[in-house]
mmCIF file of C-alpha atoms in Angstrom:
data_model
loop_
_atom_site.group_PDB
_atom_site.id
_atom_site.type_symbol
_atom_site.label_atom_id
_atom_site.label_comp_id
_atom_site.label_asym_id
_atom_site.label_seq_id
_atom_site.Cartn_x
_atom_site.Cartn_y
_atom_site.Cartn_z
ATOM 1 C CA MET U 478 -22.349 44.821 63.857
ATOM 2 C CA GLU U 479 -25.084 46.178 61.723
ATOM 3 C CA SER U 480 -25.128 45.426 58.035
ATOM 4 C CA SER U 481 -22.744 47.200 55.788
ATOM 5 C CA ILE U 482 -22.983 46.203 52.154
ATOM 6 C CA ALA U 483 -25.947 48.493 51.758
ATOM 7 C CA LEU U 484 -24.815 51.643 50.002
ATOM 8 C CA GLY U 485 -23.695 57.297 49.238
ATOM 9 C CA ARG U 486 -21.640 59.538 50.912
ATOM 10 C CA LEU U 487 -24.088 61.376 53.163
ATOM 11 C CA ASP U 488 -24.338 64.954 54.206
ATOM 12 C CA PRO U 489 -25.235 65.298 57.902
ATOM 13 C CA GLY U 490 -28.979 64.958 58.159
ATOM 14 C CA PRO U 491 -31.599 66.279 60.545
ATOM 15 C CA ALA U 492 -32.703 64.456 63.657
ATOM 16 C CA THR U 493 -35.268 62.478 61.672
ATOM 17 C CA GLY U 494 -32.446 60.493 60.072
ATOM 18 C CA ALA U 495 -33.050 61.915 56.571
ATOM 19 C CA SER U 496 -30.395 63.514 54.450
ATOM 20 C CA ARG U 497 -29.680 64.471 50.911
ATOM 21 C CA LEU U 498 -26.810 62.793 49.050
ATOM 22 C CA SER U 499 -24.234 65.285 47.883
ATOM 23 C CA GLY U 500 -23.122 65.114 44.252
ATOM 24 C CA VAL U 501 -19.816 66.911 44.873
ATOM 25 C CA GLU U 502 -16.955 65.584 46.862
ATOM 26 C CA PRO U 503 -14.169 67.923 48.092
ATOM 27 C CA ALA U 504 -10.895 67.463 46.212
ATOM 28 C CA HIS U 505 -8.879 66.879 49.385
ATOM 29 C CA GLU U 506 -11.224 63.960 50.310
ATOM 30 C CA ARG U 507 -10.808 62.412 46.853
ATOM 31 C CA VAL U 508 -7.024 62.546 47.203
ATOM 32 C CA ALA U 509 -7.111 61.137 50.770
ATOM 33 C CA GLN U 510 -9.280 58.269 49.661
ATOM 34 C CA ARG U 511 -6.956 57.002 46.918
ATOM 35 C CA HIS U 512 -5.272 54.408 49.061
ATOM 36 C CA LEU U 513 -4.976 50.650 49.435
ATOM 37 C CA ASN U 514 -4.006 50.064 45.827
ATOM 38 C CA GLY U 515 -6.705 52.189 44.272
ATOM 39 C CA CYS U 516 -9.490 51.091 46.640
ATOM 40 C CA VAL U 517 -11.757 53.855 47.976
ATOM 41 C CA PRO U 518 -14.522 53.961 50.632
ATOM 42 C CA LEU U 519 -17.758 52.623 49.265
ATOM 43 C CA SER U 520 -19.608 55.627 47.880
ATOM 44 C CA HIS U 521 -23.217 54.523 48.469
ATOM 45 C CA GLN U 522 -23.336 52.861 51.872
ATOM 46 C CA VAL U 523 -26.649 53.311 53.738
ATOM 47 C CA ALA U 524 -26.011 51.365 56.949
ATOM 48 C CA GLY U 525 -23.249 49.952 59.121
ATOM 49 C CA HIS U 526 -19.733 51.148 59.877
ATOM 50 C CA LYS U 527 -18.171 53.629 57.507
ATOM 51 C CA TYR U 528 -14.542 53.376 56.442
ATOM 52 C CA GLY U 529 -12.510 56.199 57.983
ATOM 53 C CA VAL U 530 -15.167 56.802 60.606
ATOM 54 C CA ASP U 531 -15.134 53.401 62.296
ATOM 55 C CA LYS U 532 -12.358 50.835 62.576
ATOM 56 C CA VAL U 533 -14.196 48.447 60.319
ATOM 57 C CA GLY U 534 -15.552 49.647 57.021
ATOM 58 C CA ILE U 535 -16.359 48.895 53.370
ATOM 59 C CA LEU U 536 -14.114 49.667 50.412
ATOM 60 C CA GLN U 537 -14.774 49.641 46.705
ATOM 61 C CA HIS U 538 -12.161 47.852 44.622
ATOM 62 C CA PRO U 539 -11.266 49.135 41.151
ATOM 63 C CA ASP U 540 -12.321 45.777 39.650
ATOM 64 C CA GLY U 541 -15.972 46.356 40.596
ATOM 65 C CA THR U 542 -16.123 44.296 43.800
ATOM 66 C CA VAL U 543 -16.538 45.519 47.381
ATOM 67 C CA LEU U 544 -14.196 44.743 50.257
ATOM 68 C CA LYS U 545 -15.649 44.175 53.711
ATOM 69 C CA GLN U 546 -13.019 44.464 56.394
ATOM 70 C CA LEU U 547 -12.834 41.344 58.558
ATOM 71 C CA GLN U 548 -14.363 42.057 61.964
ATOM 72 C CA PRO U 549 -12.516 41.125 65.178
ATOM 73 C CA PRO U 550 -12.935 37.535 66.422
ATOM 74 C CA PRO U 551 -15.167 35.734 66.710
ATOM 75 C CA ARG U 552 -17.427 37.654 64.285
ATOM 76 C CA GLY U 553 -15.020 38.137 61.418
ATOM 77 C CA PRO U 554 -13.681 34.541 61.306
ATOM 78 C CA ARG U 555 -17.252 33.234 61.667
ATOM 79 C CA GLU U 556 -18.478 35.277 58.648
ATOM 80 C CA MET U 557 -15.398 34.240 56.605
ATOM 81 C CA HIS U 558 -16.094 30.587 57.470
ATOM 82 C CA PHE U 559 -19.698 30.967 56.396
ATOM 83 C CA TYR U 560 -18.808 32.349 52.965
ATOM 84 C CA SER U 561 -16.011 29.763 52.529
ATOM 85 C CA MET U 562 -18.428 26.974 53.404
ATOM 86 C CA VAL U 563 -21.139 28.118 50.997
ATOM 87 C CA TYR U 564 -18.807 28.856 48.133
ATOM 88 C CA ALA U 565 -16.391 25.900 48.605
ATOM 89 C CA ASP U 566 -15.425 24.401 45.210
ATOM 90 C CA ASP U 567 -16.304 20.937 46.457
ATOM 91 C CA CYS U 568 -19.597 21.953 48.068
ATOM 92 C CA GLY U 569 -22.206 19.347 47.237
ATOM 93 C CA ASP U 570 -24.859 20.300 49.750
ATOM 94 C CA PRO U 571 -28.056 21.190 47.760
ATOM 95 C CA CYS U 572 -29.168 23.504 50.570
ATOM 96 C CA LEU U 573 -25.985 25.627 50.378
ATOM 97 C CA LEU U 574 -25.856 25.505 46.603
ATOM 98 C CA GLU U 575 -29.336 26.951 46.466
ATOM 99 C CA LEU U 576 -28.419 29.541 49.113
ATOM 100 C CA ARG U 577 -25.799 30.948 46.696
ATOM 101 C CA ASN U 578 -28.652 32.365 44.606
ATOM 102 C CA HIS U 579 -29.552 34.671 47.468
ATOM 103 C CA LEU U 580 -26.073 35.950 48.455
ATOM 104 C CA PRO U 581 -23.502 38.283 46.940
ATOM 105 C CA LYS U 582 -20.872 36.268 45.090
ATOM 106 C CA TYR U 583 -17.787 35.601 47.222
ATOM 107 C CA TYR U 584 -14.294 35.907 45.697
ATOM 108 C CA GLY U 585 -12.237 34.946 48.719
ATOM 109 C CA THR U 586 -10.138 37.319 50.864
ATOM 110 C CA TRP U 587 -8.062 40.342 49.886
ATOM 111 C CA ALA U 588 -5.312 42.294 51.636
ATOM 112 C CA SER U 589 -3.184 45.232 50.676
ATOM 113 C CA PRO U 590 0.455 44.344 50.033
ATOM 114 C CA ASP U 591 1.360 47.100 52.496
ATOM 115 C CA ASN U 592 -0.666 45.457 55.233
ATOM 116 C CA PRO U 593 -1.107 41.711 54.506
ATOM 117 C CA ASN U 594 -2.570 40.961 57.933
ATOM 118 C CA ASP U 595 -5.505 43.284 57.453
ATOM 119 C CA LEU U 596 -7.950 40.981 55.694
ATOM 120 C CA TYR U 597 -11.062 41.874 53.698
ATOM 121 C CA LEU U 598 -13.865 39.700 52.314
ATOM 122 C CA LYS U 599 -14.008 40.248 48.564
ATOM 123 C CA LEU U 600 -17.663 40.349 47.496
ATOM 124 C CA GLU U 601 -19.868 41.137 44.521
ATOM 125 C CA ASP U 602 -21.149 44.724 44.429
ATOM 126 C CA VAL U 603 -24.820 43.934 43.936
ATOM 127 C CA THR U 604 -25.487 47.477 42.687
ATOM 128 C CA ARG U 605 -22.782 47.773 40.042
ATOM 129 C CA LEU U 606 -25.039 47.427 36.986
ATOM 130 C CA PHE U 607 -27.618 49.886 38.171
ATOM 131 C CA GLN U 608 -27.512 53.487 36.908
ATOM 132 C CA LYS U 609 -29.550 55.038 39.778
ATOM 133 C CA PRO U 610 -29.568 52.367 42.445
ATOM 134 C CA CYS U 611 -32.267 52.744 45.167
ATOM 135 C CA ILE U 612 -31.014 50.776 48.159
ATOM 136 C CA MET U 613 -32.583 49.565 51.380
ATOM 137 C CA ASP U 614 -31.017 47.561 54.206
ATOM 138 C CA VAL U 615 -33.478 45.585 56.318
ATOM 139 C CA LYS U 616 -32.365 43.623 59.392
ATOM 140 C CA LEU U 617 -34.346 40.395 59.678
ATOM 141 C CA GLY U 618 -35.403 38.250 62.582
ATOM 142 C CA GLN U 619 -37.132 38.634 65.940
ATOM 143 C CA ARG U 620 -33.792 38.927 67.769
ATOM 144 C CA SER U 621 -30.799 41.031 66.761
ATOM 145 C CA TYR U 622 -28.495 39.198 69.171
ATOM 146 C CA ASP U 623 -27.257 35.648 68.940
ATOM 147 C CA PRO U 624 -27.659 32.874 71.639
ATOM 148 C CA PHE U 625 -24.128 33.519 72.956
ATOM 149 C CA ALA U 626 -24.590 37.258 73.522
ATOM 150 C CA SER U 627 -24.056 38.603 77.032
ATOM 151 C CA GLN U 628 -26.989 39.868 79.055
ATOM 152 C CA GLU U 629 -25.672 43.393 78.571
ATOM 153 C CA LYS U 630 -25.543 42.934 74.810
ATOM 154 C CA ARG U 631 -29.116 41.541 74.749
ATOM 155 C CA GLU U 632 -30.460 44.449 76.779
ATOM 156 C CA GLN U 633 -28.629 46.921 74.549
ATOM 157 C CA GLN U 634 -30.069 45.466 71.343
ATOM 158 C CA ILE U 635 -33.613 45.325 72.817
ATOM 159 C CA ARG U 636 -33.365 49.004 73.882
ATOM 160 C CA LYS U 637 -32.353 50.000 70.345
ATOM 161 C CA TYR U 638 -35.617 48.690 68.886
ATOM 162 C CA PRO U 639 -38.032 47.192 71.447
ATOM 163 C CA LEU U 640 -40.489 46.262 68.613
ATOM 164 C CA MET U 641 -38.022 43.854 66.942
ATOM 165 C CA GLU U 642 -39.649 40.745 68.373
ATOM 166 C CA GLU U 643 -43.143 41.853 67.426
ATOM 167 C CA ILE U 644 -42.333 43.217 63.979
ATOM 168 C CA GLY U 645 -39.543 40.849 62.962
ATOM 169 C CA PHE U 646 -37.538 43.318 60.914
ATOM 170 C CA LEU U 647 -35.926 46.778 61.112
ATOM 171 C CA LEU U 648 -35.113 49.349 58.407
ATOM 172 C CA LEU U 649 -31.438 50.180 58.913
ATOM 173 C CA GLY U 650 -31.076 52.610 56.038
ATOM 174 C CA MET U 651 -32.467 53.681 52.655
ATOM 175 C CA ARG U 652 -31.226 55.548 49.623
ATOM 176 C CA VAL U 653 -33.960 56.610 47.208
ATOM 177 C CA TYR U 654 -33.676 58.338 43.820
ATOM 178 C CA ASN U 655 -36.030 61.279 43.378
ATOM 179 C CA VAL U 656 -36.800 61.730 39.666
ATOM 180 C CA SER U 657 -38.109 65.271 40.175
ATOM 181 C CA SER U 658 -34.923 66.654 41.720
ATOM 182 C CA ASP U 659 -32.477 64.149 40.089
ATOM 183 C CA SER U 660 -30.960 63.486 43.457
ATOM 184 C CA PHE U 661 -30.904 60.813 46.164
ATOM 185 C CA ASP U 662 -32.611 61.088 49.555
ATOM 186 C CA SER U 663 -31.182 58.980 52.349
ATOM 187 C CA TYR U 664 -32.676 57.772 55.635
ATOM 188 C CA ASN U 665 -30.548 56.212 58.375
ATOM 189 C CA GLN U 666 -31.191 53.788 61.195
ATOM 190 C CA HIS U 667 -32.750 56.487 63.380
ATOM 191 C CA TYR U 668 -35.554 56.848 60.847
ATOM 192 C CA GLY U 669 -36.139 53.123 60.886
ATOM 193 C CA ARG U 670 -36.182 52.868 64.659
ATOM 194 C CA LYS U 671 -38.893 55.536 64.897
ATOM 195 C CA LEU U 672 -41.280 53.458 62.804
ATOM 196 C CA LEU U 673 -44.104 51.880 64.801
ATOM 197 C CA LYS U 674 -46.437 49.075 63.822
ATOM 198 C CA ASP U 675 -48.995 51.543 62.401
ATOM 199 C CA THR U 676 -46.385 53.604 60.439
ATOM 200 C CA LEU U 677 -44.290 50.704 59.168
ATOM 201 C CA LYS U 678 -46.115 50.466 55.855
ATOM 202 C CA ASP U 679 -45.648 54.158 55.193
ATOM 203 C CA GLY U 680 -41.971 53.884 56.069
ATOM 204 C CA LEU U 681 -41.506 51.080 53.484
ATOM 205 C CA ALA U 682 -43.511 53.039 50.956
ATOM 206 C CA LYS U 683 -40.982 55.866 51.224
ATOM 207 C CA PHE U 684 -38.393 53.499 49.749
ATOM 208 C CA PHE U 685 -40.506 52.742 46.700
ATOM 209 C CA PHE U 686 -41.772 56.349 46.197
ATOM 210 C CA ASN U 687 -39.677 58.211 43.642
ATOM 211 C CA GLY U 688 -41.132 61.689 44.255
ATOM 212 C CA VAL U 689 -43.790 61.208 41.596
ATOM 213 C CA ALA U 690 -45.241 57.706 41.887
ATOM 214 C CA LEU U 691 -45.089 54.588 44.048
ATOM 215 C CA ARG U 692 -42.933 52.047 42.180
ATOM 216 C CA LYS U 693 -45.350 49.153 42.394
ATOM 217 C CA ASP U 694 -43.419 47.323 39.674
ATOM 218 C CA ALA U 695 -40.375 47.249 41.994
ATOM 219 C CA VAL U 696 -42.592 46.255 44.960
ATOM 220 C CA LEU U 697 -43.996 43.349 42.950
ATOM 221 C CA THR U 698 -40.592 42.011 41.855
ATOM 222 C CA SER U 699 -39.254 42.477 45.436
ATOM 223 C CA ILE U 700 -42.149 40.374 46.759
ATOM 224 C CA ALA U 701 -41.287 37.542 44.345
ATOM 225 C CA LYS U 702 -37.635 37.549 45.373
ATOM 226 C CA VAL U 703 -38.408 37.642 49.123
ATOM 227 C CA GLN U 704 -40.812 34.705 48.588
ATOM 228 C CA GLN U 705 -37.930 32.722 47.037
ATOM 229 C CA ILE U 706 -35.808 33.425 50.142
ATOM 230 C CA LEU U 707 -38.725 32.381 52.400
ATOM 231 C CA ARG U 708 -39.067 29.119 50.531
ATOM 232 C CA TRP U 709 -35.363 28.416 51.144
ATOM 233 C CA PHE U 710 -35.704 29.056 54.888
ATOM 234 C CA GLU U 711 -38.771 26.843 55.063
ATOM 235 C CA SER U 712 -36.861 24.050 53.347
ATOM 236 C CA GLN U 713 -33.754 24.036 55.604
ATOM 237 C CA GLU U 714 -33.043 23.153 59.227
ATOM 238 C CA GLN U 715 -29.264 23.458 59.390
ATOM 239 C CA LEU U 716 -28.561 27.156 59.820
ATOM 240 C CA CYS U 717 -29.901 30.002 61.982
ATOM 241 C CA PHE U 718 -29.209 33.630 61.211
ATOM 242 C CA TYR U 719 -28.997 36.509 63.737
ATOM 243 C CA ALA U 720 -28.415 40.235 63.033
ATOM 244 C CA SER U 721 -28.387 39.431 59.309
ATOM 245 C CA SER U 722 -30.022 41.621 56.657
ATOM 246 C CA LEU U 723 -31.676 41.755 53.301
ATOM 247 C CA LEU U 724 -30.311 44.223 50.804
ATOM 248 C CA PHE U 725 -32.911 45.589 48.379
ATOM 249 C CA VAL U 726 -31.867 47.339 45.185
ATOM 250 C CA TYR U 727 -34.002 48.575 42.319
ATOM 251 C CA GLU U 728 -33.319 50.770 39.324
ATOM 252 C CA GLY U 729 -34.399 54.346 39.959
ATOM 253 C CA GLN U 730 -33.726 55.437 36.389
ATOM 254 C CA PRO U 731 -37.093 56.012 34.661
ATOM 255 C CA PRO U 732 -38.096 53.138 32.316
ATOM 256 C CA SER U 733 -37.817 55.412 29.239
ATOM 257 C CA ALA U 734 -34.002 55.345 29.681
ATOM 258 C CA PRO U 735 -31.962 53.340 27.116
ATOM 259 C CA LEU U 736 -31.956 49.666 27.818
ATOM 260 C CA HIS U 737 -28.196 49.444 27.531
ATOM 261 C CA SER U 738 -26.371 50.576 30.627
ATOM 262 C CA PRO U 739 -23.063 52.481 30.179
ATOM 263 C CA LEU U 740 -21.871 50.746 33.338
ATOM 264 C CA GLN U 741 -21.698 47.464 31.446
ATOM 265 C CA ASP U 742 -18.941 48.974 29.304
ATOM 266 C CA LYS U 743 -16.832 50.546 32.038
ATOM 267 C CA THR U 744 -17.202 48.072 34.892
ATOM 268 C CA PRO U 745 -15.167 44.922 34.094
ATOM 269 C CA ALA U 746 -15.638 41.566 35.789
ATOM 270 C CA PRO U 747 -13.667 41.015 39.007
ATOM 271 C CA GLY U 748 -10.068 40.317 38.174
ATOM 272 C CA ALA U 749 -10.078 42.160 34.828
ATOM 273 C CA GLY U 750 -7.080 44.427 34.181
ATOM 274 C CA TRP U 751 -7.221 48.000 35.412
ATOM 275 C CA LYS U 752 -4.558 50.681 35.238
ATOM 276 C CA GLU U 753 -3.120 51.462 38.649
ATOM 277 C CA GLY U 754 -4.748 54.411 40.271
ATOM 278 C CA HIS U 755 -7.915 54.225 38.214
ATOM 279 C CA THR U 756 -11.023 54.632 40.348
ATOM 280 C CA ALA U 757 -14.677 55.183 39.466
ATOM 281 C CA GLU U 758 -17.951 55.954 41.106
ATOM 282 C CA TYR U 759 -19.685 53.060 39.443
ATOM 283 C CA ASN U 760 -23.185 53.889 40.681
ATOM 284 C CA ASN U 761 -23.170 57.607 40.272
ATOM 285 C CA ASN U 762 -23.986 57.887 36.563
ATOM 286 C CA ASN U 763 -25.836 61.178 36.456
ATOM 287 C CA ILE U 764 -26.967 60.762 32.828
ATOM 288 C CA GLN U 765 -29.850 63.000 32.017
ATOM 289 C CA GLU U 766 -32.773 61.267 30.381
ATOM 290 C CA PRO U 767 -36.308 62.324 29.597
ATOM 291 C CA ILE U 768 -38.598 61.459 32.496
ATOM 292 C CA SER U 769 -41.478 59.284 31.362
ATOM 293 C CA TRP U 770 -42.791 56.139 32.948
ATOM 294 C CA ASP U 771 -45.747 53.784 33.071
ATOM 295 C CA TYR U 772 -46.676 52.327 36.425
ATOM 296 C CA SER U 773 -50.176 51.345 35.418
ATOM 297 C CA LEU U 774 -51.786 48.198 36.791
ATOM 298 C CA ASP U 775 -51.670 46.615 33.309
ATOM 299 C CA THR U 776 -47.902 47.057 33.174
ATOM 300 C CA ILE U 777 -47.501 45.656 36.682
ATOM 301 C CA CYS U 778 -49.586 42.610 35.775
ATOM 302 C CA THR U 779 -47.500 42.131 32.647
ATOM 303 C CA ASN U 780 -44.332 42.314 34.728
ATOM 304 C CA HIS U 781 -45.733 39.747 37.182
ATOM 305 C CA LYS U 782 -46.734 37.321 34.410
ATOM 306 C CA SER U 783 -43.315 37.549 32.826
ATOM 307 C CA LEU U 784 -41.673 36.950 36.203
ATOM 308 C CA CYS U 785 -43.809 33.916 36.921
ATOM 309 C CA GLN U 786 -43.014 32.441 33.499
ATOM 310 C CA GLN U 787 -39.302 32.934 34.134
ATOM 311 C CA GLN U 788 -39.553 31.239 37.551
ATOM 312 C CA CYS U 789 -41.349 28.250 35.958
ATOM 313 C CA LYS U 790 -38.516 27.895 33.487
ATOM 314 C CA GLU U 791 -35.922 28.017 36.227
ATOM 315 C CA GLN U 792 -37.594 25.107 37.982
ATOM 316 C CA GLN U 793 -37.190 22.809 34.961
ATOM 317 C CA PRO U 794 -34.425 20.169 35.433
ATOM 318 C CA ASN U 795 -32.659 21.092 32.139
ATOM 319 C CA TYR U 796 -32.769 24.830 32.671
ATOM 320 C CA ASN U 797 -29.308 26.409 32.028
ATOM 321 C CA HIS U 798 -28.921 28.874 34.934
ATOM 322 C CA GLU U 799 -25.445 30.019 33.873
ATOM 323 C CA ALA U 800 -26.490 30.870 30.367
ATOM 324 C CA ALA U 801 -29.696 32.515 31.534
ATOM 325 C CA GLY U 802 -27.696 34.610 34.041
ATOM 326 C CA GLN U 803 -25.445 35.910 31.262
ATOM 327 C CA VAL U 804 -28.502 36.950 29.236
ATOM 328 C CA ALA U 805 -30.050 38.586 32.295
ATOM 329 C CA VAL U 806 -26.951 40.718 32.823
ATOM 330 C CA ARG U 807 -27.070 41.905 29.185
ATOM 331 C CA THR U 808 -30.777 42.692 29.347
ATOM 332 C CA ARG U 809 -31.249 43.785 32.961
ATOM 333 C CA GLY U 810 -34.504 45.656 33.203
ATOM 334 C CA ALA U 811 -35.303 45.175 29.547
ATOM 335 C CA GLU U 812 -37.529 42.106 29.747
ATOM 336 C CA THR U 813 -40.750 44.060 30.215
ATOM 337 C CA GLY U 814 -39.653 47.552 29.320
ATOM 338 C CA ALA U 815 -40.882 48.736 32.714
ATOM 339 C CA GLY U 816 -37.552 49.342 34.457
ATOM 340 C CA SER U 817 -38.298 46.811 37.215
ATOM 341 C CA ALA U 818 -34.723 45.553 37.643
ATOM 342 C CA VAL U 819 -34.541 44.452 41.278
ATOM 343 C CA GLU U 820 -32.053 42.606 43.470
ATOM 344 C CA VAL U 821 -32.775 41.177 46.924
ATOM 345 C CA ARG U 822 -29.773 39.575 48.619
ATOM 346 C CA MET U 823 -28.986 38.277 52.058
ATOM 347 C CA ILE U 824 -25.966 39.998 53.669
ATOM 348 C CA ASP U 825 -24.033 40.093 56.968
ATOM 349 C CA PHE U 826 -23.234 36.702 58.383
ATOM 350 C CA ALA U 827 -21.160 37.317 61.526
ATOM 351 C CA HIS U 828 -23.858 35.611 63.597
ATOM 352 C CA VAL U 829 -24.754 32.443 61.718
ATOM 353 C CA PHE U 830 -24.860 29.216 63.663
ATOM 354 C CA PRO U 831 -25.545 25.543 62.974
ATOM 355 C CA SER U 832 -29.047 24.381 63.824
ATOM 356 C CA ASP U 833 -31.346 21.345 63.768
ATOM 357 C CA THR U 834 -34.585 23.246 63.428
ATOM 358 C CA HIS U 835 -36.246 25.902 61.299
ATOM 359 C CA ASP U 836 -35.042 29.476 61.836
ATOM 360 C CA GLN U 837 -38.419 30.606 63.126
ATOM 361 C CA GLY U 838 -37.310 34.140 63.988
ATOM 362 C CA TYR U 839 -36.110 34.833 60.448
ATOM 363 C CA ILE U 840 -39.149 33.168 58.915
ATOM 364 C CA TYR U 841 -41.456 35.296 61.101
ATOM 365 C CA GLY U 842 -39.707 38.478 59.927
ATOM 366 C CA LEU U 843 -39.863 37.456 56.238
ATOM 367 C CA LYS U 844 -43.557 36.675 56.444
ATOM 368 C CA HIS U 845 -44.364 40.003 58.156
ATOM 369 C CA LEU U 846 -42.175 41.881 55.682
ATOM 370 C CA LEU U 847 -44.014 40.197 52.775
ATOM 371 C CA SER U 848 -47.398 41.099 54.223
ATOM 372 C CA VAL U 849 -46.400 44.770 54.473
ATOM 373 C CA LEU U 850 -44.981 44.807 50.918
ATOM 374 C CA GLN U 851 -48.178 43.209 49.610
ATOM 375 C CA GLN U 852 -50.225 45.964 51.287
ATOM 376 C CA LEU U 853 -48.250 48.502 49.231
ATOM 377 C CA LEU U 854 -49.656 46.987 45.985
ATOM 378 C CA HIS U 855 -53.121 48.092 47.069
ATOM 379 C CA GLU U 856 -52.118 51.636 47.987
ATOM 380 C CA PRO U 857 -53.740 54.502 46.093
ATOM 381 C CA GLU U 858 -51.573 57.102 44.467
ATOM 382 C CA LEU U 859 -49.208 58.597 47.066
ATOM 383 C CA HIS U 860 -47.890 62.084 47.539
ATOM 384 C CA SER U 861 -44.743 62.939 49.489
ATOM 385 C CA SER U 862 -46.878 64.848 52.061
ATOM 386 C CA SER U 863 -48.664 61.655 52.961
ATOM 387 C CA LEU U 864 -45.459 59.789 53.975
ATOM 388 C CA PRO U 865 -43.735 59.999 57.380
ATOM 389 C CA HIS U 866 -40.719 62.294 57.634
#
C-alpha cells in the first residue's frame, strides 16, 4: 500500500496528475461524511487510498488526530506491531526512543462503538498547526517491495517506476499553496512517476515554488531534518524499511502573517472534550493576509544559523526536550520571522522487518534526495513556466 498520511479533497485532474483543490464541498457530501462518531475523511490527503473510494482509508478524528484503517494481514498487524514496539511505555531501546522524534505520535488503536472489530491506528496529524500546509509524500528506498513479496508483486512494483533503484525515491503526491491565487495545486503519483533523472530537480522545485518565489527557507530546513533522519539510519542496524515514506510539510502562509495561529485555539490536544457531532477542517483556514515575504539569502543564512544553534542545544545532555517542544508549539515559525515552519516525518510501516545490517536502500534514497534538495538552494529565481507540468 502506498503512503496515506499525506494530505485535500481533489477535483479530477488532467492526465499530468495535476489538479486544483476545491474550496467548496457539496452539502450532500458533508452530510454523508458525518459518520463514525464525528470522524470524517481526511480533507488533505495527497497519496494513498482514500476513504469511501478504497476499502482502506484515512479519517480525521474530531480531537485533532488522524485514524489510519488497519490494513488486512499481514500488513496491518505488522504496522500496528511496529508502532506498539516503538511507543511501548517500557521501551528502553535508545535506537527506538530516538526514532520517535521522526514519526507521528502514536495514540494506540481506535474503533467505532458501532463496529468494534474495524480497527484504526490513532496517529498525530502532523499538519494540524499549519494554516496553509504544503504537503509532499516521498516514497524512500531502492525497492518498493519487501523481501517476502511474490515475483508478480515485484514485477508490478518495478513496472510502476523502473527508475526506483537508480533514483532511490519517488514523489507520490504534492499539495502546494499558491500565494497569487490563494489556492492549492495538487500533483498525484502519475506526476511523480513521469519524472526522470534530469527532471527530478524541477519536480521537487515545484513543491517549494509558491507561485512567486522558490521557498529556499523551507528547502534549507527540510535538508536539516532529512539529515537528522539519515544520521539515525546510519547509526542503526536492527530495522529495514520497504515501501515507507517521508511526509514533508511546510507553512505556505506568507511570513508576514501573524505569528499566532488560530488553529492553536480551536484544535485541542488528543483526548480533549468535544461536543458530539462537531467537526472541523483544521487545515483549511482561508484567512486573508497581506502578501509580503523575504526569501533573501541573508534571511536564509539567518534561519540556518538559528537552526544549527538549536540542534547544538538539543545535543546537550541536560537539554529538556519536553519543555522545548512545548515552546516550539507555541512559537512555531516565529523563531526567525521567516515562516520556515517545517515538518519531515517517516510514515507507513506495513513493510518493516528486523535486520542485522544497515538499511542501504533507504540510506541510498535519503542521500540522493538530500543531493537534489541541496541543488535547489543554488537555483536562480524560478518562474512557473520553467517548471515541468
